XYZ file of C-alpha atoms in Angstrom:
415
model
C 271.237 -264.223 76.965
C 271.103 -260.548 76.022
C 267.851 -261.104 74.127
C 266.382 -262.940 77.089
C 267.305 -260.198 79.628
C 265.904 -257.475 77.354
C 262.663 -259.405 76.996
C 262.330 -259.839 80.743
C 263.009 -256.104 81.323
C 260.319 -255.157 78.792
C 257.835 -257.541 80.409
C 258.516 -256.182 83.883
C 258.164 -252.587 82.703
C 254.922 -253.338 80.918
C 253.403 -254.724 84.158
C 254.728 -251.947 86.381
C 253.057 -248.622 87.248
C 254.804 -246.929 84.321
C 251.599 -247.415 82.332
C 249.256 -246.225 85.124
C 248.555 -242.469 85.209
C 249.749 -240.854 88.459
C 246.949 -240.144 90.971
C 248.409 -236.701 91.620
C 248.328 -235.942 87.905
C 244.706 -237.073 87.705
C 243.793 -234.670 90.543
C 245.516 -231.811 88.717
C 243.783 -232.560 85.435
C 247.119 -233.174 83.707
C 247.385 -235.922 81.050
C 250.638 -237.778 81.740
C 252.909 -238.807 78.923
C 252.674 -242.595 79.065
C 255.444 -244.477 77.228
C 253.180 -246.867 75.392
C 255.053 -249.876 74.091
C 252.569 -250.431 71.293
C 253.226 -246.979 69.805
C 256.954 -246.486 70.377
C 258.177 -249.875 69.506
C 256.001 -250.331 66.445
C 257.614 -247.186 65.007
C 261.065 -248.764 65.643
C 260.251 -252.383 64.984
C 263.598 -252.916 63.225
C 265.455 -252.371 66.487
C 266.598 -255.165 68.755
C 264.927 -255.894 72.043
C 267.910 -254.367 73.868
C 267.592 -251.099 71.932
C 263.813 -251.037 72.541
C 264.454 -251.499 76.298
C 266.802 -248.512 76.288
C 264.217 -246.350 74.502
C 261.540 -247.341 76.996
C 263.844 -246.474 79.898
C 264.508 -242.979 78.412
C 260.803 -242.382 77.929
C 260.080 -243.573 81.435
C 262.706 -241.162 82.829
C 261.165 -238.280 80.808
C 257.676 -239.094 82.071
C 258.880 -239.216 85.680
C 260.646 -235.841 85.285
C 257.395 -234.263 83.959
C 255.416 -235.782 86.783
C 257.866 -234.439 89.342
C 257.682 -230.992 87.730
C 253.898 -230.925 88.027
C 254.086 -232.107 91.642
C 256.655 -229.390 92.458
C 254.396 -226.723 90.974
C 251.455 -228.072 92.920
C 253.460 -228.161 96.130
C 254.614 -224.590 95.607
C 251.006 -223.468 95.123
C 249.863 -225.330 98.243
C 252.717 -223.701 100.228
C 251.663 -220.232 99.050
C 248.050 -220.970 99.951
C 249.119 -222.076 103.445
C 251.138 -218.895 103.908
C 248.085 -216.805 102.879
C 245.938 -218.715 105.335
C 248.428 -218.168 108.170
C 248.637 -214.437 107.413
C 244.858 -214.123 107.290
C 244.586 -216.112 110.544
C 246.999 -213.759 112.324
C 245.076 -210.747 111.088
C 241.885 -212.369 112.348
C 243.455 -212.922 115.776
C 244.392 -209.187 115.874
C 240.855 -208.148 114.940
C 239.253 -210.405 117.579
C 241.700 -209.091 120.181
C 240.765 -205.475 119.318
C 237.055 -206.319 119.551
C 237.730 -207.894 122.934
C 239.257 -204.661 124.178
C 236.274 -202.669 122.909
C 233.815 -205.022 124.660
C 235.850 -204.854 127.858
C 235.435 -201.081 127.924
C 231.704 -201.539 128.526
C 232.301 -202.804 132.074
C 233.453 -199.476 133.619
C 231.283 -197.405 131.167
C 227.957 -199.033 132.041
C 228.849 -199.395 135.708
C 229.543 -195.670 135.904
C 226.102 -194.915 134.430
C 224.264 -197.218 136.817
C 226.238 -195.993 139.875
C 224.667 -192.500 139.735
C 221.551 -191.296 141.449
C 219.203 -191.037 138.430
C 220.111 -194.147 136.449
C 218.564 -194.764 132.997
C 216.341 -197.851 132.536
C 218.467 -200.600 130.947
C 216.045 -201.071 128.018
C 216.052 -197.360 127.347
C 219.869 -197.291 127.291
C 219.865 -200.357 125.021
C 217.415 -198.732 122.574
C 219.324 -195.452 122.376
C 222.642 -197.224 121.872
C 221.150 -199.406 119.068
C 219.704 -196.349 117.306
C 223.054 -194.506 117.417
C 224.809 -197.650 116.084
C 222.339 -197.893 113.176
C 222.783 -194.218 112.272
C 226.558 -194.544 112.397
C 226.508 -197.588 110.185
C 224.167 -196.033 107.625
C 226.409 -192.994 107.380
C 229.769 -194.702 107.562
C 229.161 -198.289 106.353
C 230.573 -197.663 102.885
C 233.685 -196.033 104.368
C 234.186 -199.009 106.711
C 233.839 -201.490 103.861
C 236.470 -199.761 101.755
C 238.828 -199.178 104.719
C 239.049 -202.758 106.035
C 240.219 -205.629 103.878
C 237.710 -208.417 103.646
C 238.472 -212.040 104.504
C 238.656 -214.403 101.595
C 235.867 -216.511 103.199
C 233.387 -213.605 103.335
C 230.419 -213.549 101.012
C 231.289 -211.442 97.957
C 229.173 -208.539 96.746
C 227.467 -209.576 93.502
C 226.909 -206.425 91.493
C 224.487 -208.204 89.182
C 222.764 -210.249 91.873
C 219.824 -209.485 94.148
C 220.603 -207.091 96.968
C 218.712 -206.934 100.290
C 217.068 -210.266 99.542
C 214.923 -212.319 101.866
C 217.952 -214.473 102.548
C 219.898 -211.408 103.650
C 217.079 -210.260 105.911
C 216.819 -213.701 107.421
C 220.479 -213.718 108.377
C 220.555 -210.142 109.621
C 217.388 -210.527 111.683
C 218.600 -213.749 113.296
C 221.845 -212.106 114.346
C 219.930 -209.053 115.584
C 217.669 -211.246 117.662
C 220.451 -213.110 119.451
C 222.521 -209.988 119.958
C 219.523 -207.981 121.154
C 218.501 -210.612 123.717
C 222.120 -210.958 124.857
C 222.608 -207.212 125.226
C 219.346 -206.807 127.153
C 220.288 -209.527 129.655
C 223.802 -208.121 129.864
C 222.668 -204.591 130.640
C 220.124 -205.701 133.230
C 222.676 -207.969 134.830
C 225.326 -205.245 134.973
C 222.844 -203.044 136.839
C 222.467 -205.664 139.579
C 225.959 -207.130 139.973
C 229.549 -205.900 140.279
C 231.457 -204.841 137.185
C 234.035 -207.650 137.556
C 231.379 -210.341 138.130
C 229.490 -209.210 135.054
C 232.607 -209.207 132.871
C 233.834 -212.585 134.119
C 230.629 -214.579 134.024
C 229.865 -213.323 130.533
C 232.859 -215.315 129.299
C 231.147 -218.650 129.826
C 230.688 -218.356 126.089
C 234.215 -219.824 126.060
C 232.637 -223.120 127.162
C 229.229 -222.861 125.466
C 230.570 -222.280 121.939
C 232.969 -225.219 121.721
C 230.323 -227.554 123.195
C 227.810 -226.523 120.499
C 230.456 -226.694 117.770
C 231.607 -230.110 119.001
C 228.059 -231.423 118.864
C 227.940 -230.142 115.282
C 230.977 -232.189 114.310
C 233.803 -229.633 114.440
C 237.261 -231.067 115.094
C 238.958 -228.996 117.758
C 242.811 -229.129 117.870
C 244.386 -230.248 121.146
C 246.134 -226.892 121.509
C 242.795 -225.068 121.315
C 241.301 -227.514 123.856
C 244.135 -226.630 126.242
C 243.504 -222.951 125.588
C 239.803 -223.413 126.489
C 240.750 -225.170 129.745
C 243.109 -222.320 130.677
C 240.457 -219.725 129.793
C 237.843 -221.490 131.965
C 240.372 -221.708 134.799
C 240.901 -217.969 134.480
C 237.135 -217.336 134.641
C 236.821 -219.446 137.842
C 239.796 -217.661 139.452
C 238.417 -214.223 138.615
C 234.887 -215.061 139.774
C 236.124 -216.316 143.116
C 238.352 -213.300 143.668
C 237.038 -211.621 146.847
C 238.649 -208.298 145.870
C 236.315 -207.779 142.904
C 234.039 -205.245 144.574
C 233.731 -201.592 143.834
C 234.769 -199.009 146.332
C 231.628 -196.878 145.801
C 228.856 -199.435 145.199
C 227.138 -201.601 147.775
C 224.883 -204.418 146.494
C 223.106 -207.115 148.499
C 223.562 -210.802 147.805
C 220.128 -211.322 146.213
C 220.764 -208.558 143.696
C 224.150 -209.972 142.793
C 222.699 -213.479 142.268
C 219.969 -212.160 140.004
C 222.458 -210.041 138.103
C 224.782 -213.016 137.687
C 221.925 -215.142 136.317
C 220.976 -212.483 133.742
C 224.602 -212.149 132.634
C 224.793 -215.943 132.210
C 221.656 -215.720 130.027
C 223.375 -213.034 128.011
C 226.403 -215.330 127.601
C 224.204 -218.035 126.040
C 222.677 -215.603 123.542
C 226.042 -214.187 122.721
C 227.356 -217.721 122.053
C 224.563 -218.291 119.538
C 225.338 -214.927 117.953
C 229.019 -215.736 117.544
C 228.353 -219.134 115.981
C 225.744 -217.773 113.553
C 227.918 -214.779 112.632
C 230.475 -217.281 111.308
C 227.763 -218.951 109.196
C 225.951 -215.891 107.836
C 229.197 -214.035 107.092
C 229.738 -216.549 104.278
C 226.243 -216.198 102.995
C 225.496 -212.437 102.994
C 227.808 -209.491 102.081
C 229.257 -207.895 105.193
C 227.859 -204.362 105.112
C 224.425 -205.646 104.133
C 224.404 -208.243 106.930
C 225.555 -205.864 109.644
C 223.137 -203.086 108.622
C 220.140 -205.442 108.732
C 221.370 -206.930 112.040
C 221.744 -203.610 113.791
C 218.513 -202.254 112.288
C 216.483 -205.229 113.595
C 218.263 -205.016 116.972
C 217.243 -201.320 117.178
C 213.606 -202.094 116.317
C 213.500 -204.916 118.867
C 215.000 -202.674 121.544
C 212.524 -199.892 120.939
C 209.563 -202.248 121.098
C 210.759 -203.851 124.341
C 211.424 -200.430 125.826
C 207.968 -199.065 124.841
C 206.129 -202.124 126.266
C 208.117 -202.948 129.367
C 209.842 -199.745 130.522
C 207.601 -196.915 129.349
C 206.784 -195.563 132.816
C 210.413 -195.912 133.954
C 211.622 -194.015 130.907
C 209.158 -191.131 131.536
C 210.188 -190.919 135.174
C 213.849 -190.925 134.185
C 213.321 -188.110 131.643
C 211.202 -186.049 134.064
C 213.843 -186.382 136.779
C 216.467 -184.926 134.404
C 219.138 -187.283 133.081
C 222.762 -186.445 133.493
C 223.592 -185.656 129.858
C 227.281 -185.102 130.611
C 227.512 -188.784 131.464
C 224.770 -190.225 129.196
C 225.818 -188.691 125.887
C 229.492 -189.888 125.938
C 228.379 -193.365 127.061
C 225.806 -193.681 124.290
C 228.181 -192.439 121.582
C 230.974 -194.770 122.665
C 228.704 -197.820 123.088
C 226.788 -197.171 119.893
C 229.439 -196.094 117.395
C 232.445 -198.127 118.573
C 231.275 -201.114 120.584
C 228.120 -201.847 118.601
C 228.691 -200.589 115.049
C 232.472 -200.858 114.540
C 232.987 -204.034 116.606
C 230.065 -205.806 114.884
C 231.374 -204.862 111.449
C 234.894 -206.089 112.246
C 233.686 -209.304 113.873
C 231.971 -210.577 110.746
C 235.298 -210.603 108.938
C 237.512 -211.642 111.854
C 235.296 -214.572 112.692
C 235.703 -216.046 109.187
C 239.486 -216.147 109.590
C 239.583 -217.524 113.139
C 236.346 -219.488 113.629
C 233.905 -219.378 116.600
C 235.737 -221.795 118.886
C 239.173 -220.206 118.460
C 237.713 -216.744 118.797
C 236.326 -217.611 122.247
C 239.852 -218.167 123.573
C 240.571 -214.536 122.707
C 237.212 -213.232 123.916
C 237.848 -215.008 127.204
C 240.626 -212.506 128.025
C 238.013 -209.739 128.219
C 237.800 -209.956 132.047
C 241.550 -209.279 132.239
C 241.269 -206.062 130.271
C 237.976 -205.154 131.927
C 239.594 -205.442 135.393
C 242.391 -203.168 134.277
C 239.909 -200.578 133.006
C 237.759 -201.020 136.137
C 240.758 -200.284 138.334
C 241.688 -197.188 136.344
C 238.230 -195.650 136.072
C 236.120 -196.875 138.972
C 238.565 -198.127 141.568
C 237.802 -201.865 141.517
C 240.810 -203.877 142.563
C 242.044 -207.382 141.686
C 243.503 -209.746 144.290
C 245.865 -212.726 144.054
C 243.199 -215.000 142.455
C 242.570 -212.323 139.891
C 246.217 -212.232 138.912
C 246.250 -216.006 138.625
C 243.230 -215.837 136.354
C 244.913 -213.154 134.309
C 247.924 -215.404 133.780
C 245.601 -218.168 132.619
C 243.944 -215.858 130.111
C 247.294 -214.777 128.696
C 248.289 -218.430 128.366
C 245.110 -219.209 126.474
C 245.677 -216.164 124.238
C 249.207 -217.362 123.443
C 248.039 -220.906 122.588
C 245.330 -219.544 120.271
C 247.725 -217.168 118.528
C 250.330 -219.842 117.876
C 247.957 -222.561 116.636
C 247.970 -223.328 112.912
C 245.312 -221.645 110.884
C 242.176 -223.746 110.330
C 242.022 -225.349 106.889
C 238.982 -224.492 104.801
C 236.534 -227.317 104.159
C 236.425 -228.666 100.659
C 233.187 -228.513 98.746
C 231.650 -231.724 97.390
C 233.195 -231.034 93.964
C 236.695 -230.586 95.428
C 236.765 -233.619 97.664
C 238.784 -236.623 96.559
C 236.828 -239.573 95.216
């Protein structure tokens, strides 16, 4: 009876998964220690079947312990990687929030410029701001690169590789094109509509970006979808707020409608810029990409200004610009909003992603309305406060969502 039970045990073990390498060990490239009956038992052929069964059980226990050890190490590594991703995601959220505050500052700044008697042509202002941004980046780009930690997803600088390649110029010029067109529409629109309207309507990128990303196959978490809905609700509430008019500016309805349409066009171009910044940031080193982008944007702005607004620029210069207003506006818009914000956005976008970033950018009207109230006297009514609450809710949802998992390459994917 003992011999029969030992034989049955050995037969069952031989047909079990004890002889099949663990799938997890295969993935880790670890060769499992398989208790082969043909090797172990041939070495101890003088033993009884009962003794052989005991030896096989010991070897099986040892193999399982080794497998568990490898899995524990793998699990610890995955946990560390997830913690790093969460930390990088939170840093990205902070960067995008800071950029949002910088962009919001343009609402009262530009509106103050256009509210004066001798207002600069929008294309002229855009060209000067772009030139100042390019100069600032050429002088301080290396300092910025060494001062701000790069995201792990950013393209690395290859010391031995080709610098300023055609691939780099393609990425930088594409970003410069979308941002240049967006900025031009934005500036023209701000000259024709109220500061609050311009800031609020610009945030339709919150809807445009996830639509484009969804069509491209991106899976959007339910929490982010809810954040998008809250952000859009905030935009609607702010846009319908009857209190969003300046105390010192009177604009007719036709001007406001044209200004709103131009700002919406700027929102579309900005959406394309945000999406492609996420892509090109992984292809081209950060400083190289941003320098080419701002350089091409400056060239495009100068050409448009020379062709379209040459007479307006000459009349503006002959009438005597208010340098006490113009110089601070150009320095702030060029060095901080264009150069610094663009540099930071390339890295922050890699950690957060275009869709999630829009839930943060959508809060720009909230901060713009606060700055508008402080500097130019625009007030916010009840609907504005409701919209502000919606923005804060969207910001909270985005900040508490789990970090997006990086996509595996074709070599890393499971068979």
